[in-house]
XYZ file of C-alpha atoms in Angstrom:
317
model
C 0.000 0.000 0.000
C 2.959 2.569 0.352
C 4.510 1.549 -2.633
C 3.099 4.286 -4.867
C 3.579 7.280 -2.272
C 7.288 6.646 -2.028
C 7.368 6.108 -5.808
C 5.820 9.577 -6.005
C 8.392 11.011 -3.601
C 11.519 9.865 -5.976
C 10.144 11.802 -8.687
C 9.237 14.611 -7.155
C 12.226 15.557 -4.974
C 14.561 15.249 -7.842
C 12.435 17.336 -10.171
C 12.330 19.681 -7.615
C 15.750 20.102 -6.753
C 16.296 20.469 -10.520
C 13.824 22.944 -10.757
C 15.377 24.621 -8.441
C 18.669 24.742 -9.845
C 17.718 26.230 -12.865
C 16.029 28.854 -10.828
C 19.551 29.976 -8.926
C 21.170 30.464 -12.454
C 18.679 31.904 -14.290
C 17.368 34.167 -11.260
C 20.363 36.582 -11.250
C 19.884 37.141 -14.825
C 16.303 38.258 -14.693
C 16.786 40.311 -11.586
C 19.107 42.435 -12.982
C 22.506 40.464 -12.499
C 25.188 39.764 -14.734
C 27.364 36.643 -15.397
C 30.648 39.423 -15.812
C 32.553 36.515 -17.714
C 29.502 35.485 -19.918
C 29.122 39.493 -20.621
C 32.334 40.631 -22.090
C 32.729 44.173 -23.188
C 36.417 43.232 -25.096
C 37.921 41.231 -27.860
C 40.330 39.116 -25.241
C 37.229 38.684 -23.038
C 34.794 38.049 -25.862
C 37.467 34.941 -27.270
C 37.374 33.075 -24.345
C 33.399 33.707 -23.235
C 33.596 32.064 -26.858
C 35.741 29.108 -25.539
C 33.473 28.888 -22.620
C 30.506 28.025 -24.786
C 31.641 26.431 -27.592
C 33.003 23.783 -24.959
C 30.290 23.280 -23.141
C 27.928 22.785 -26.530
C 30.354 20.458 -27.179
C 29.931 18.229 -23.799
C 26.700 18.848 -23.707
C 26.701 16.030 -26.926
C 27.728 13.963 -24.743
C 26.793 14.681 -21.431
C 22.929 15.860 -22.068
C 22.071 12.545 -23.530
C 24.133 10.115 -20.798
C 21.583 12.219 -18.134
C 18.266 11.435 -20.070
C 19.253 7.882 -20.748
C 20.026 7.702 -17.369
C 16.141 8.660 -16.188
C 14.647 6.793 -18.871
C 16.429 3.551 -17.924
C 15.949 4.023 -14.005
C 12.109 4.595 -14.792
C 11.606 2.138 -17.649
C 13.413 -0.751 -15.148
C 11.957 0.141 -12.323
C 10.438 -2.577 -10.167
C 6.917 -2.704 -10.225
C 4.384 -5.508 -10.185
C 3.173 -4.730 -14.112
C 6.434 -4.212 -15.645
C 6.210 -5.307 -19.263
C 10.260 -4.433 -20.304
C 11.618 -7.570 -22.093
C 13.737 -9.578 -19.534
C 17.178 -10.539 -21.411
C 19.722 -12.398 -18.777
C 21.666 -13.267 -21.530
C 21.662 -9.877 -23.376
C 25.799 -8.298 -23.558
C 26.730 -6.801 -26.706
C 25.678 -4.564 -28.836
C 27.946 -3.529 -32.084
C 26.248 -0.439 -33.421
C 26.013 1.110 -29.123
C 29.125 0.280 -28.979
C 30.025 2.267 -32.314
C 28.026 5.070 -31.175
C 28.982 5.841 -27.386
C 33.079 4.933 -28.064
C 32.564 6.863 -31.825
C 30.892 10.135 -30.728
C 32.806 10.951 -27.177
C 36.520 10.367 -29.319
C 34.946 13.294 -32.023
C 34.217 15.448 -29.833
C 37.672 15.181 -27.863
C 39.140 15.809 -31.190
C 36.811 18.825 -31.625
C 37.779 19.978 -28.260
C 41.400 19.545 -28.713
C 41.392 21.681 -32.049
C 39.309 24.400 -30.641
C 41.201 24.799 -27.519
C 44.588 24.689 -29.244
C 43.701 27.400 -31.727
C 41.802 29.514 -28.509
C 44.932 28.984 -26.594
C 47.670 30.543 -29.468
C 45.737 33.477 -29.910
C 44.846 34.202 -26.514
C 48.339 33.616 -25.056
C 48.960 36.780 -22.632
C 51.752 38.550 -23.840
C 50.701 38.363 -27.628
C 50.379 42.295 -29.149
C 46.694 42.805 -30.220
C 45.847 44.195 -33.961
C 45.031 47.559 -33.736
C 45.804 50.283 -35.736
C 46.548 52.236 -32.248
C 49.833 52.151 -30.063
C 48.976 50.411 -26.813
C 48.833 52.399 -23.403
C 51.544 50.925 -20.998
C 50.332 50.329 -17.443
C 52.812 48.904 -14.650
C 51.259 46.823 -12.084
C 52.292 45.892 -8.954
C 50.087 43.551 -6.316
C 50.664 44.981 -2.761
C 49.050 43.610 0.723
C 46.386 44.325 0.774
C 45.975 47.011 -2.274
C 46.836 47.245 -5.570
C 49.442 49.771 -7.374
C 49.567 50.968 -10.722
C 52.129 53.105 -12.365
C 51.467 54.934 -15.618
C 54.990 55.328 -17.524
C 54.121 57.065 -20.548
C 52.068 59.147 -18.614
C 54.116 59.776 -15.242
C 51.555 59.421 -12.743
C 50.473 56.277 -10.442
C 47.059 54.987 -9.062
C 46.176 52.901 -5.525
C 42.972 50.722 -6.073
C 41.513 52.817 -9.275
C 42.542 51.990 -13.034
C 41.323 54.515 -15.489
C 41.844 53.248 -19.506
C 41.267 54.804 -22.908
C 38.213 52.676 -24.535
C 38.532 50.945 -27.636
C 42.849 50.931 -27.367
C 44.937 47.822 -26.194
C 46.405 47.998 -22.645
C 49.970 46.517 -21.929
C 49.976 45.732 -18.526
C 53.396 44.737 -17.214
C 52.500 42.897 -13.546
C 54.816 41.865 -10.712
C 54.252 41.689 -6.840
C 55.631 43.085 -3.981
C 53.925 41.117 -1.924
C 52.782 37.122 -1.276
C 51.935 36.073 -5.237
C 48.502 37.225 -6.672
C 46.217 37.115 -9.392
C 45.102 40.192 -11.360
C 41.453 39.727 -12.622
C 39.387 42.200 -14.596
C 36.172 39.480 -15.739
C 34.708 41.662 -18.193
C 37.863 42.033 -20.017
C 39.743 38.756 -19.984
C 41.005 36.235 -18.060
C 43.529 36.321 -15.062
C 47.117 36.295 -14.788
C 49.280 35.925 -11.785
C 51.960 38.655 -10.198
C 54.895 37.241 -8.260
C 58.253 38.330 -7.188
C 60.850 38.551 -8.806
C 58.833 37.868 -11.814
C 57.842 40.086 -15.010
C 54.062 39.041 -16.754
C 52.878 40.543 -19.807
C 48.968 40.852 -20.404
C 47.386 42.714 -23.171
C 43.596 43.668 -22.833
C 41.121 45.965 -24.350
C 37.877 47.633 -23.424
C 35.668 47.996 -26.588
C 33.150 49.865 -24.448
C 33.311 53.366 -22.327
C 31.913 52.141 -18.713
C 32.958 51.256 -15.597
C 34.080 47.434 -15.160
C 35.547 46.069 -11.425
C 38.718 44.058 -10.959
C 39.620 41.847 -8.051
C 42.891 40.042 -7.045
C 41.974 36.410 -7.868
C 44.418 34.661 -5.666
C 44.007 34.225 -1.643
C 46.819 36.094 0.297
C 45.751 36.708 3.525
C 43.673 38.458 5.834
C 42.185 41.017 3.894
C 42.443 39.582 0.408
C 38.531 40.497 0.007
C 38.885 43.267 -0.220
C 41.905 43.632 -2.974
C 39.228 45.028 -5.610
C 39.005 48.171 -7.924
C 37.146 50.127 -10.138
C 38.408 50.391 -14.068
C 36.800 53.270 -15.538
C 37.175 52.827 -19.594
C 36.715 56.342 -20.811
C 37.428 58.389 -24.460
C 40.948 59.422 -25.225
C 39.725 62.806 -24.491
C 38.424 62.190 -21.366
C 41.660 60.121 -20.154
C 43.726 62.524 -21.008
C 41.939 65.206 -19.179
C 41.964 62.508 -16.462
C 45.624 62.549 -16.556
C 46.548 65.912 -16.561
C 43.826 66.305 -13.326
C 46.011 64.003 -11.655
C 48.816 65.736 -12.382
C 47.882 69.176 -11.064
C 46.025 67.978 -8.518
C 47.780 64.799 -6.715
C 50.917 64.476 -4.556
C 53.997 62.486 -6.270
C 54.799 59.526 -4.947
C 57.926 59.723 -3.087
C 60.082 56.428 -2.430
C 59.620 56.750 1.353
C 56.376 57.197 0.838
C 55.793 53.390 -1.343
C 57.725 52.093 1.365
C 54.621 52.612 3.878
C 52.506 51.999 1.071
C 54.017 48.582 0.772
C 53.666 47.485 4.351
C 50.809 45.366 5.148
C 47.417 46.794 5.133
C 44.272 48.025 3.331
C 44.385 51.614 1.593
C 42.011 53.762 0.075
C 41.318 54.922 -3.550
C 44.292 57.536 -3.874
C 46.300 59.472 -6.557
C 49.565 60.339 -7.426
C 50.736 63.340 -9.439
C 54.585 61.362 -9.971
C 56.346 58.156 -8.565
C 60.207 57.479 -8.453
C 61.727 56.255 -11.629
C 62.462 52.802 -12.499
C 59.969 51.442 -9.086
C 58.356 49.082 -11.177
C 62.233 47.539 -12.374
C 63.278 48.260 -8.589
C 60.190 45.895 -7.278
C 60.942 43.157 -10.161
C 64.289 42.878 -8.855
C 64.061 43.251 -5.063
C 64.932 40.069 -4.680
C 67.880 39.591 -7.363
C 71.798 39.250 -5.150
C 74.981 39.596 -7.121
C 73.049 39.688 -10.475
C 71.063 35.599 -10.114
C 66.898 36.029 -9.216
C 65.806 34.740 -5.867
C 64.105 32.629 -8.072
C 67.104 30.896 -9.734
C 67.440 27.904 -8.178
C 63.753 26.704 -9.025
C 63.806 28.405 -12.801
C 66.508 26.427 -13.091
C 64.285 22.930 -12.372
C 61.247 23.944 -13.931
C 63.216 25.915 -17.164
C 61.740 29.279 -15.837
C 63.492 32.239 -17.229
C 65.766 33.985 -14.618
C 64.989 37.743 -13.967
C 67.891 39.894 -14.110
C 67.695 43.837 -14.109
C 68.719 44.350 -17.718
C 65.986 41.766 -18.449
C 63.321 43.834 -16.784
C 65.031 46.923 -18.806
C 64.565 44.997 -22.765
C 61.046 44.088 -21.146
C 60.191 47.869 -20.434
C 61.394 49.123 -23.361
């Protein structure tokens, strides 16, 4: 007699849960939300939201029908008093399954192989992007528990803000000062990590004006939550009016003054109209004694490129 009623309960609290499911991803989306990775406003962020989904169409082949198959047989086998499926002990091959679950899963690996090999030359990091315009050159360094970046070209330097020109590449030179991080900006592209000792290349580009947020990606302590800033993509007119602002109205960076920055702690949004020349080499190669990387002795094992000053100079220039 309580057969049926706990039948009844196996649907229904699966369905449910998948209903449910659906709901939390497809809730933030209709309130208002955004999926920042699945809502690119670049060409480096738009490749690999392509990557994203052209992957997962791609297991979906597989992986969509394995899940139906796998309710349809648990319901059609089911045991029940009036169950009519054929009963075949001796049943144990099938050639043309076989061919198609072993055929199918080994073309789409292919698939997957080719597509991710071709995303993964063109998005490499430190490639140039095509553009008829001259990148801007931002220096990046990852602090605890803030973020630094130095404008070159430009002469001033930024705590926890990152203003951009829209719809021009951005050559972001990275390095840390600081337990090894990960530079995120979602909207734009993918992450890449800062370490001592240790000179990354990223190229990225905002198609849009707007205002995007960046994080640091990587836990590093107590206050690694809150290791976020805005990244205001504006006109060239409008960043260079943002520039000069900074210059007239901002304090330069002094090297006693980084030297507080750097200690451990949170800081504020803040501005400056200068910083001292060659920091960004000077943090690279904090750690470099009579001209070998602290880093040496593991590049060495792995076949990681030592970091020497004069290397951090060609980089630069």
């Amino acid at each position: 007699m309580n057969k049926k009623p706990r039948s009844l309960i196996r649907i229904i609290i699966p369905v449910v849960l998948t209903l449910v499911t659906i709901a939390l991803i497809v809730w933030p989306m209709l309130a208002g939300g955004q999926y920042v990775v699945l809502d690119p406003k670049g060409p480096i962020g738009a490749s690999q939201r392509d990557l994203i989904v052209i992957s997962t169409i791609l297991c979906a082949v597989v992986i969509v029908p394995v899940l139906i198959l796998s309710a349809v047989i648990v319901w059609r086998y089911r045991d029940k008093p009036d169950n009519k499926s054929a009963y075949e002990p001796n049943w144990s091959h099938s050639t043309k399954a076989e061919a198609i679950w072993w055929t199918v899963p080994i073309i789409i690996i292919g698939l997957l192989a080719i597509v991710t090999i071709r995303y993964t030359y063109d998005l490499e990091p430190s490639k140039p992007m095509a553009s008829e315009k001259a990148p801007v050159t931002i220096q990046v360094s990852s602090l605890d528990w803030k973020w630094l970046f130095m404008y070159p070209e430009q002469g001033i330097a930024t705590v926890n803000t990152l203003n951009i020109p829209a719809d021009r590449p951005v050559k972001f030179e990275l390095t840390a000062d600081s337990p090894m991080n990960s530079f995120w900006i979602p909207q734009l592209g993918g992450q890449i990590y800062t370490m001592s000792g240790m000179a990354m290349t990223l190229y990225l580009q905002a198609d849009h004006e707007g205002q995007y947020w960046g994080s640091g990606a990587n836990f590093t302590g107590e206050h690694f939550a809150q290791m976020r800033f805005d990244v205001n993509a504006t006109s060239e007119e409008d960043f260079d009016k943002w520039v000069n602002e900074v210059k007239q109205q901002s304090q330069p960076l002094t090297q006693e003054m980084y030297k507080t920055l750097a200690e451990p702690g949170t800081s504020n949004v803040a501005y400056y109209s200068s910083f001292p020349e060659g920091l960004f080499q000077d943090i690279v190669t904090k750690y470099v004694v009579d001209g070998q990387s602290a880093h040496s002795k593991h590049g060495e094992a792995s076949g990681a490129k030592e970091i020497t000053t004069n290397d951090v100079d060609k980089s630069a220039n």
